[in-house]
Coordinates of C-alpha atoms in Angstrom, one line a residue:
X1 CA 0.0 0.0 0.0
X2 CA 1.5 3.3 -1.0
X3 CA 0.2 6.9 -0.1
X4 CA 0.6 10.3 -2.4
X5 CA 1.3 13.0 -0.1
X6 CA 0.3 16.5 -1.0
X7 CA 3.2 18.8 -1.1
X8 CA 3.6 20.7 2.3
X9 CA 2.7 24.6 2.4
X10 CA 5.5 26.7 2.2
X11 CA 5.7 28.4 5.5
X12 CA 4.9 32.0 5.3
X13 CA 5.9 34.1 8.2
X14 CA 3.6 37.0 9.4
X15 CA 4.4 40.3 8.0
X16 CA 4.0 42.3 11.3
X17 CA 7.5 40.2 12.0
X18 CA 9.1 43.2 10.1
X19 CA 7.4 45.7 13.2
X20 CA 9.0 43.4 16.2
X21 CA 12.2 43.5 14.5
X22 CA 12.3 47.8 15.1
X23 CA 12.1 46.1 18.9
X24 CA 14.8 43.4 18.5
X25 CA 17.1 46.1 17.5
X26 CA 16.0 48.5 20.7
X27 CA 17.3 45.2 22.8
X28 CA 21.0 45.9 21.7
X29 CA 23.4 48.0 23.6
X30 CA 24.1 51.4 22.2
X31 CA 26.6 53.6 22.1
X32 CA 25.0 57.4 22.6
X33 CA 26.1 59.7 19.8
X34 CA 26.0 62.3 22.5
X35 CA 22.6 64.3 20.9
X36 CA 18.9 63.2 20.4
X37 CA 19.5 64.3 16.5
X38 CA 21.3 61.1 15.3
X39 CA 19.4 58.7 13.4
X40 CA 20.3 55.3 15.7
X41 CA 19.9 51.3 14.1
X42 CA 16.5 51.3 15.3
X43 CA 15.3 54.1 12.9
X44 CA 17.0 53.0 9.9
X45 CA 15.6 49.7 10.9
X46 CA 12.4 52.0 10.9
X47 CA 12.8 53.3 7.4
X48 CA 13.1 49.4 6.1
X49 CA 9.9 48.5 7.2
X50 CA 8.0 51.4 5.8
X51 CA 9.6 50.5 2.3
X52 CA 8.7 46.8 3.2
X53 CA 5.2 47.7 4.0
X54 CA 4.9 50.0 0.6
X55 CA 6.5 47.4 -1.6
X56 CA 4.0 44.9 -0.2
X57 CA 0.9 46.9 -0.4
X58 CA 1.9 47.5 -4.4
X59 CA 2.6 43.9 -5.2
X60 CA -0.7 43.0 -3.4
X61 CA -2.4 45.6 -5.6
X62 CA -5.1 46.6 -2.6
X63 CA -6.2 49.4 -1.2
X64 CA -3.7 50.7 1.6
X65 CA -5.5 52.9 3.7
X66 CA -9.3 54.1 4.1
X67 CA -10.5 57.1 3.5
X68 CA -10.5 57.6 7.6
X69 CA -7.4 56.6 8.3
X70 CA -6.0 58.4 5.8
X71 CA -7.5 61.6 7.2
X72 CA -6.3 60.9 10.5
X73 CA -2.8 59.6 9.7
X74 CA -1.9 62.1 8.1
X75 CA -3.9 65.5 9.5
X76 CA -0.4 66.6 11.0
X77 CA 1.4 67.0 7.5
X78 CA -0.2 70.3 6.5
X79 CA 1.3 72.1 10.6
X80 CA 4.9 70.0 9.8
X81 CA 5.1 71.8 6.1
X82 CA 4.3 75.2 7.2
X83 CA 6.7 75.0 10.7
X84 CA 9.2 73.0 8.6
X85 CA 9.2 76.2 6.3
X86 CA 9.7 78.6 9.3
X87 CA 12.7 76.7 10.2
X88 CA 15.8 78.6 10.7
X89 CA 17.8 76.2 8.0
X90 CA 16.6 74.3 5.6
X91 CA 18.4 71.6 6.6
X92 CA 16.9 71.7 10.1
X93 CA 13.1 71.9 8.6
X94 CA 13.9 68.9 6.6
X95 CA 15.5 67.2 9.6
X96 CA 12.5 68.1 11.9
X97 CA 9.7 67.0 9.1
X98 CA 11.4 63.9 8.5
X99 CA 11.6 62.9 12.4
X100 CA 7.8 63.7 13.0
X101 CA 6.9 62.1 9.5
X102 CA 8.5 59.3 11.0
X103 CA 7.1 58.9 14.7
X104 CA 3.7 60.4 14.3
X105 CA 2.7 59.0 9.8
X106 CA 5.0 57.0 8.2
X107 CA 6.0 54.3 10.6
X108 CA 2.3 54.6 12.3
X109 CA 1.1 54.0 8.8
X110 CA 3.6 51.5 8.0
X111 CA 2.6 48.8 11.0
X112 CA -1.2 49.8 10.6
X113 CA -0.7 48.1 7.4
X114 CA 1.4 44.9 8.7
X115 CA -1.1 43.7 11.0
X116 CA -3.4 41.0 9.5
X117 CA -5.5 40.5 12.2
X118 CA -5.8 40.2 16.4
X119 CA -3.3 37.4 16.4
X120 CA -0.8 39.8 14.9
X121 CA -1.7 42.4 17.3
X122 CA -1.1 40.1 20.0
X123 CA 2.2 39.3 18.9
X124 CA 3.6 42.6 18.8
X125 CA 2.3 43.1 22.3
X126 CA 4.3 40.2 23.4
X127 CA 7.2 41.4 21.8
X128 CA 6.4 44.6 23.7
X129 CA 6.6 42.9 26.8
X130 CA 9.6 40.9 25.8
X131 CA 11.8 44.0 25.4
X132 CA 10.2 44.9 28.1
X133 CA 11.4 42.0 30.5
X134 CA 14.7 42.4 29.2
X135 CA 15.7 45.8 29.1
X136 CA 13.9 45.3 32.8
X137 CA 16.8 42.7 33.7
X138 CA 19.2 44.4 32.7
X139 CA 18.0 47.8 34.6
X140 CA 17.3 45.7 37.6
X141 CA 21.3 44.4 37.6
X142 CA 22.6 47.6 37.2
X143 CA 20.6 48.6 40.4
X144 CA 22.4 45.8 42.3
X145 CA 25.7 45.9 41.1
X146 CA 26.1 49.5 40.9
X147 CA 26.5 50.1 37.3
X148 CA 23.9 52.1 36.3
X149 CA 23.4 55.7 35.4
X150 CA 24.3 58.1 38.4
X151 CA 21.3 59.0 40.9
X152 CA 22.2 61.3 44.1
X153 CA 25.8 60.1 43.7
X154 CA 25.5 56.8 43.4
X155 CA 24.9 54.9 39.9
X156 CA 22.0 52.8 40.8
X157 CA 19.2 54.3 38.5
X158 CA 18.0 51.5 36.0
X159 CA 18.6 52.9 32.4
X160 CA 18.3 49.6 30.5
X161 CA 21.1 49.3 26.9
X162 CA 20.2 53.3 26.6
X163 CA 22.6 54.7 29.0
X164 CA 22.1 57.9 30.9
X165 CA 21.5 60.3 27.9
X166 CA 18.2 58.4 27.2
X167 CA 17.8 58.2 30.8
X168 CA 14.0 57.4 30.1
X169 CA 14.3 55.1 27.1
X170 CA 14.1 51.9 30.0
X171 CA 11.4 53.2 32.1
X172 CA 9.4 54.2 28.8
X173 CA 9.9 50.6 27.7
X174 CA 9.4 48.6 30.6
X175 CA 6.3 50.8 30.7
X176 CA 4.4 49.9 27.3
X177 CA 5.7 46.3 28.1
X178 CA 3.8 46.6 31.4
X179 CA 0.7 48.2 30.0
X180 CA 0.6 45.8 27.4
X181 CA 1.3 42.7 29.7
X182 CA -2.0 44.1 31.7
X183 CA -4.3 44.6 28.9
X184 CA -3.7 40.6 27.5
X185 CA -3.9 39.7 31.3
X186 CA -7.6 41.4 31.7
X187 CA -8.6 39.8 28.3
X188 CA -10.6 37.0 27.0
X189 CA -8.2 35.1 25.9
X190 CA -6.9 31.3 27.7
X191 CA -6.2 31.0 31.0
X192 CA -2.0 29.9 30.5
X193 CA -1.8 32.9 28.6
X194 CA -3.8 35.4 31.0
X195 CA -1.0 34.0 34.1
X196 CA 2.0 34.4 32.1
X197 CA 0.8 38.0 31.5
X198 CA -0.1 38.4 35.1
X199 CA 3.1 37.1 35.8
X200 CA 4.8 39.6 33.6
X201 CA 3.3 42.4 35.0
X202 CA 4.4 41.5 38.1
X203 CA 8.0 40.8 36.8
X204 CA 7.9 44.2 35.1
X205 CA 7.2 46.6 38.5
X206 CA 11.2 46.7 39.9
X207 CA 13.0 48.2 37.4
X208 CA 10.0 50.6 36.8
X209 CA 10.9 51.4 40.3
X210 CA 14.0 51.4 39.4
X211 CA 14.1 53.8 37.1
X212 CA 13.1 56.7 39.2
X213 CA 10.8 58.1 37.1
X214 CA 8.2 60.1 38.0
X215 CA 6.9 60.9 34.9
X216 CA 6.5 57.1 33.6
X217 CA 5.2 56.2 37.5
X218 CA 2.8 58.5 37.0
X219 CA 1.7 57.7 33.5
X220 CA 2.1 54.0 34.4
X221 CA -0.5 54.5 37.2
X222 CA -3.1 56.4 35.5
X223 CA -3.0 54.2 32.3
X224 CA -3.4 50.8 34.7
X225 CA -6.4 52.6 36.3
X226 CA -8.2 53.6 33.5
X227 CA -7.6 49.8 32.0
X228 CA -9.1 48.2 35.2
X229 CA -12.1 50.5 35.0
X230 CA -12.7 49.3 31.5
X231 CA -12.4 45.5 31.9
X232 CA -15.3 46.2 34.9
X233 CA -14.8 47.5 38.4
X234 CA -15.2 43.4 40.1
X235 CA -12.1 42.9 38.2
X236 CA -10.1 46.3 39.0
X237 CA -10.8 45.5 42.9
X238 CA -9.3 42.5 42.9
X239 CA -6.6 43.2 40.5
X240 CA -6.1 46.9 42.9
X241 CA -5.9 44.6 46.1
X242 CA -2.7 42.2 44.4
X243 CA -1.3 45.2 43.4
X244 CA -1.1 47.2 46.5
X245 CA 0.1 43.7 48.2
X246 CA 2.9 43.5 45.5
X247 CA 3.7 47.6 46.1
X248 CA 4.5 46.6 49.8
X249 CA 6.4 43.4 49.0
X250 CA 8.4 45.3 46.0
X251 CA 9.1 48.7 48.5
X252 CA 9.9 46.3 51.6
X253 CA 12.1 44.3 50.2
X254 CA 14.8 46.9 48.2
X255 CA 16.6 48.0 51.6
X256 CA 18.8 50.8 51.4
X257 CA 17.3 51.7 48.3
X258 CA 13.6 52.2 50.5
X259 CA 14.4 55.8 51.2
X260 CA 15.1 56.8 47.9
X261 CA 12.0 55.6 46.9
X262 CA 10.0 57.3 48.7
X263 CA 12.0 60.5 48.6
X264 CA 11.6 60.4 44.8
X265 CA 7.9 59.5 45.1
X266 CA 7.4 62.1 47.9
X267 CA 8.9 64.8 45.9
X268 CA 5.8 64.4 43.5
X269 CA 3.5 66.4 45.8
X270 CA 6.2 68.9 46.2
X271 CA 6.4 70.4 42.9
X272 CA 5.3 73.8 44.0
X273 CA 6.1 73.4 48.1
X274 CA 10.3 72.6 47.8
X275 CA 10.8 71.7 43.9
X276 CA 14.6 70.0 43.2
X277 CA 16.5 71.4 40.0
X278 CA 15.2 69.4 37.6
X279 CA 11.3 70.5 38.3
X280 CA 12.8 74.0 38.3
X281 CA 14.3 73.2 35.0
X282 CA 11.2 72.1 33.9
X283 CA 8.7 74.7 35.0
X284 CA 11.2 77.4 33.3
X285 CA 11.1 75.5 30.3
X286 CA 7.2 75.1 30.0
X287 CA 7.3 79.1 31.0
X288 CA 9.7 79.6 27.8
X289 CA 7.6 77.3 25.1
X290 CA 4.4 79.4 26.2
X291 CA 6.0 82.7 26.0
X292 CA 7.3 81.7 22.5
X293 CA 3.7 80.4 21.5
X294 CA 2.1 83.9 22.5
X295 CA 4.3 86.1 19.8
X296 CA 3.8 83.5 17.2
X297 CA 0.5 82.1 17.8
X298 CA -0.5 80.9 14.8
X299 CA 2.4 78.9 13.1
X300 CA 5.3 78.8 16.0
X301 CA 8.6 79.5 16.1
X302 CA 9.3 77.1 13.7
X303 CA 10.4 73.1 13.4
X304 CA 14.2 72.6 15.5
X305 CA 14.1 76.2 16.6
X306 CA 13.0 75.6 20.2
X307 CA 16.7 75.6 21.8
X308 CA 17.3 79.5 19.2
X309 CA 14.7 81.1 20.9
X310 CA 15.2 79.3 24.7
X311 CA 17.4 81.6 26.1
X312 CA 15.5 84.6 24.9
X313 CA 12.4 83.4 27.2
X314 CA 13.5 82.2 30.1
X315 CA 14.0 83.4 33.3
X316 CA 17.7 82.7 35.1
X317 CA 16.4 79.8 37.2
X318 CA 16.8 78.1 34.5
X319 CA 20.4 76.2 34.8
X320 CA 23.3 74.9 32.4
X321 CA 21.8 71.2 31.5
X322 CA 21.8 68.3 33.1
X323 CA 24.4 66.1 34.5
X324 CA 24.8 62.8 33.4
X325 CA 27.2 60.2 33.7
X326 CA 27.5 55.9 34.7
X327 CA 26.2 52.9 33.0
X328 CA 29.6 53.0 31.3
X329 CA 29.2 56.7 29.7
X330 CA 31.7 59.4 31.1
X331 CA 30.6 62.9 32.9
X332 CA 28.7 64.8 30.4
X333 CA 26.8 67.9 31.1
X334 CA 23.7 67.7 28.4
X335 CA 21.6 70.7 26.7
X336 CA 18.5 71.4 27.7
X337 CA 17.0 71.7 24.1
X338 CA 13.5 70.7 24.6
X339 CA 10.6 71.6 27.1
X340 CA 9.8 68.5 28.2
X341 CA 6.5 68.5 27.1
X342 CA 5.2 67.5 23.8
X343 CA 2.4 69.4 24.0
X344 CA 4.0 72.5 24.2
X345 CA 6.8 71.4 22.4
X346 CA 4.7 71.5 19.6
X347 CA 3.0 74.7 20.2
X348 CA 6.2 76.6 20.6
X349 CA 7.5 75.2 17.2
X350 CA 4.3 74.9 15.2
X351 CA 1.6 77.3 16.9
X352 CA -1.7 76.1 16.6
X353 CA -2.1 74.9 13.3
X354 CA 0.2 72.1 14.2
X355 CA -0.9 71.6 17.8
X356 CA -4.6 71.6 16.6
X357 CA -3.6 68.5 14.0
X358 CA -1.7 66.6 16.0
X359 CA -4.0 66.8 19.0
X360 CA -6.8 66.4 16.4
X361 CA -5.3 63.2 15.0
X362 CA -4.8 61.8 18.7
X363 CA -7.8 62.4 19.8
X364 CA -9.5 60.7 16.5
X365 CA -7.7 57.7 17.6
X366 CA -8.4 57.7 21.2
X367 CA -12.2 58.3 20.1
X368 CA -12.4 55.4 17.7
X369 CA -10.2 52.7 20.4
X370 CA -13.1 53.5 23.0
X371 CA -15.9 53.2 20.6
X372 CA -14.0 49.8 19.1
X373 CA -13.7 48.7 23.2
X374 CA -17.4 48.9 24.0
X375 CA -18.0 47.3 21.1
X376 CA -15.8 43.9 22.3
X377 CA -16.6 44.3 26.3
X378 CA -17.0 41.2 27.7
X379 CA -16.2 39.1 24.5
X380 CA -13.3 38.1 22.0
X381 CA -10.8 41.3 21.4
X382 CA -11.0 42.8 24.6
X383 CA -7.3 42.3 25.2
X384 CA -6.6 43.7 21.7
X385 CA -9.1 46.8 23.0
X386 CA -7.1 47.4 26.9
X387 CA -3.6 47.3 24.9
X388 CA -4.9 49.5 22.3
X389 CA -6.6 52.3 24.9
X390 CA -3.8 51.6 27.6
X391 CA -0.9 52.2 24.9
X392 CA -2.4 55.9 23.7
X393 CA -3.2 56.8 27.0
X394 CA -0.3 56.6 28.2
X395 CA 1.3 58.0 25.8
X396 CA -0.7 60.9 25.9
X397 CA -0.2 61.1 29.8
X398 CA 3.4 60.9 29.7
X399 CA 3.8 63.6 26.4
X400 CA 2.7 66.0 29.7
X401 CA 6.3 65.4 30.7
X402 CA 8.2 64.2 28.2
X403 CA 8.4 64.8 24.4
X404 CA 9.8 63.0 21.5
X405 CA 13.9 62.4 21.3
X406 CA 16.7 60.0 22.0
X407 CA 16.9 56.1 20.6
X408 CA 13.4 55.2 22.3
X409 CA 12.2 57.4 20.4
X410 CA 11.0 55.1 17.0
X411 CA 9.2 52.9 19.9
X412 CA 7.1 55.9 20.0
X413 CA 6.4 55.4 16.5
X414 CA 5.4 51.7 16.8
X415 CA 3.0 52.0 19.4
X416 CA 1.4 54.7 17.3
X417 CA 0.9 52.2 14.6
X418 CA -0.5 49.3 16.9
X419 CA -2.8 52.3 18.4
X420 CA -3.9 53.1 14.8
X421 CA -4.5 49.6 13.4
X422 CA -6.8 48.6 16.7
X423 CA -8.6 52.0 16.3
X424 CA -9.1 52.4 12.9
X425 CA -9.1 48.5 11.6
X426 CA -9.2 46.0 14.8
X427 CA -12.2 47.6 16.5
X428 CA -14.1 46.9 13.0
X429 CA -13.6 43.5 13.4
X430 CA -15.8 42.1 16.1
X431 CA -16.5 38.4 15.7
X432 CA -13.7 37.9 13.4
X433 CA -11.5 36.1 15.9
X434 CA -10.1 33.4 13.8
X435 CA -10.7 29.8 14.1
X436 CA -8.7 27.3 16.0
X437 CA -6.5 25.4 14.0
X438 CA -8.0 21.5 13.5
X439 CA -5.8 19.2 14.5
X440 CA -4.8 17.0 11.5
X441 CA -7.1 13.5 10.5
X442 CA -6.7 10.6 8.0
X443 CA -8.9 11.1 5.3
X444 CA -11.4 8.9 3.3
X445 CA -9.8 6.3 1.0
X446 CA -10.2 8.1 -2.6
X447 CA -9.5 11.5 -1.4
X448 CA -6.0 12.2 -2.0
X449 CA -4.8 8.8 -1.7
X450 CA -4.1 5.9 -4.0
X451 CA -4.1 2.4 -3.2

């Protein structure tokens, strides 16, 4: 008796591969180029998968984009053009258009379009909590052996592979990894797979803690709440109760490193009261941006031109730059070239026609994730929904103290897309969780066999 088999199926990986692998390449040390205005691996790894997703889209002949995602991608182009052309170069507007392009449209686009369907979604969020985890690791040993980036004298602060000039590339990380890790562990999906995110989120609190970041604990906090809200308030009691039990566990069991915990997390609440340097920094800095928003209202001061007009704006409280040194970088004092805030970031450089697009376009996607959440509560793709939300609301939490810049930077860009794709494609796409795979069975004599 002899059998004709049917040739196997050439294995075809997923495209959305080509989105993780912008991650891979945030995993590997670098070596700081000393400014946030260097292109780094990642973003030429960046630029490859926008011309992947283009060639792909042609050779497919479809559609790339709707109309309404179109619309909302690319509603900031028309504020970038007119502050690009204010610029005080033209090779700084060009520089400035083609980093925004980047972050906030083409890789955005790029990864909307790489995403087949929720089980590509939920890869990328686990390879968001894999860089996560490691990048966590690695923060976490620095902590204990001493070789991280220099905090109050001593170089304990967990920066991750980004050293101490992207001092929040780790917590930012760690962060999304931990946001995401919560949203597939509040989901629908199996139980294994609900634990091992549980687990990760768990995993993923020290070197948050670590990283002494204010801004990210904050953001961190708020996104998590808002996420437990949405998956029902049962749930976000009991979830609330393990994590306040894991809070005391995490804060009683770091030792020496207990006071400076709570003196960073105490000096929240005492931003106005007894602010340290680097609040004073930052007030002075939001003080300039808005001062240089109120003589050019309408289209800024121009893309890259921020750190021209600084000096001309703010007071004297505002000092030198920072100091930064450890995690095996030498003493360097760095610029203060940015306000720390993206939102005024933007208004300073691009007035309100650009703030007023970008907003607009965020606030389109926030709208449509929510709408595309209450669509799925309680059923398949409500994991897909709480990483979707959770991402954009963080990252609108944290652009209140933070703004774009530094290696971490195209991460910024990749969330944007897996934001994008849930809110504008995912959230359409209720009841079309794909099938379980059957498991393979003999067939009938005369169906592919021969005797």
């Amino acid at each position: 008796m002899s059998f004709a088999l049917s040739p196997a199926r050439p294995l075809r990986l997923p495209p959305v591969l080509a989105a993780t692998a912008v991650l891979a390449v945030l995993a590997l040390p670098l070596t700081p180029a000393g400014d946030d205005s260097g292109a780094g691996p990642a973003d030429a790894v960046s630029a490859l998968v926008v011309l992947y997703a283009a060639v792909r889209t042609v050779r497919e002949r479809r559609r790339p984009l709707s109309a309404t995602a179109a619309v909302v991608l690319g509603m900031p182009v028309v504020g970038l053009a007119v502050a690009a052309a204010g610029a005080a170069s033209p090779g700084a507007g060009l520089t400035g258009l083609g980093r925004y392009l980047q972050v906030f449209v083409l890789v955005p686009a790029a990864v909307l379009l790489l995403i087949r369907d929720r089980a590509d979604f939920r890869l990328l969020a686990w390879s968001f909590v894999g860089l996560a985890g490691w990048q966590g690791a690695v923060g976490v040993h620095q902590y204990l052996t001493g070789t991280g980036a220099s905090y109050q004298g001593e170089e304990i602060r967990a920066v991750g592979t980004f050293g101490p000039q992207d001092v929040m590339g780790m917590a930012t990380v760690v962060s999304f990894g931990l946001v995401c890790a919560l949203g597939l562990a509040l989901g629908r999906s199996p139980v294994r797979q609900r634990v091992a995110a549980g687990v990760c989120v768990l995993g993923l609190l020290p070197p948050l803690a670590l990283s002494f970041s204010r801004g990210a604990w904050i953001a961190t906090v708020l996104t998590c709440g808002v996420q437990l809200v949405l998956a029902g308030l049962r749930r976000a009691l009991k979830v609330a109760a393990v994590a306040v039990a894991a809070g005391v566990v995490l804060v009683g069991g770091f030792g020496v490193g207990t006071a400076m915990l709570q003196e960073r997390l105490s000096s929240i609440g005492q931003v106005t009261d007894a602010p340290d340097q680097s609040v004073v920094d930052r007030y002075t800095l939001w003080a300039a941006a808005t001062d240089m928003w109120r003589e050019h209202p309408v289209t800024g001061v121009g893309l890259k031109n921020f750190p021209a007009y600084r000096d001309g704006h703010a007071s004297l409280a505002l000092s030198s730059g920072s100091d930064t040194e450890g995690a095996g970088a030498a003493f360097r004092k760095q610029p203060l070239l940015s306000p720390h805030n993206m939102y005024l970031l933007v208004l300073s450089e691009q007035g309100l026609l650009g703030a007023l697009a970008l907003a607009g376009s965020w606030l389109a996607l926030l709208v449509c994730g929510l709408r595309g959440l209450w669509r799925v509560r309680g059923g398949a793709g409500l994991d897909c929904a709480l990483v979707g939300c959770g991402l954009l609301v963080w990252q609108l939490v944290d652009f209140a103290y933070a703004d774009i810049g530094g290696p971490s930077t195209v991460l910024t860009a990749v969330v944007f897309g897996t934001v994008a794709w849930w809110a504008l494609v995912g959230a359409d796409l209720v009841g079309a969780e794909p099938a379980p795979a059957e498991p393979m069975r003999a067939e009938p004599v005369g169906a592919g066999r021969s005797l």
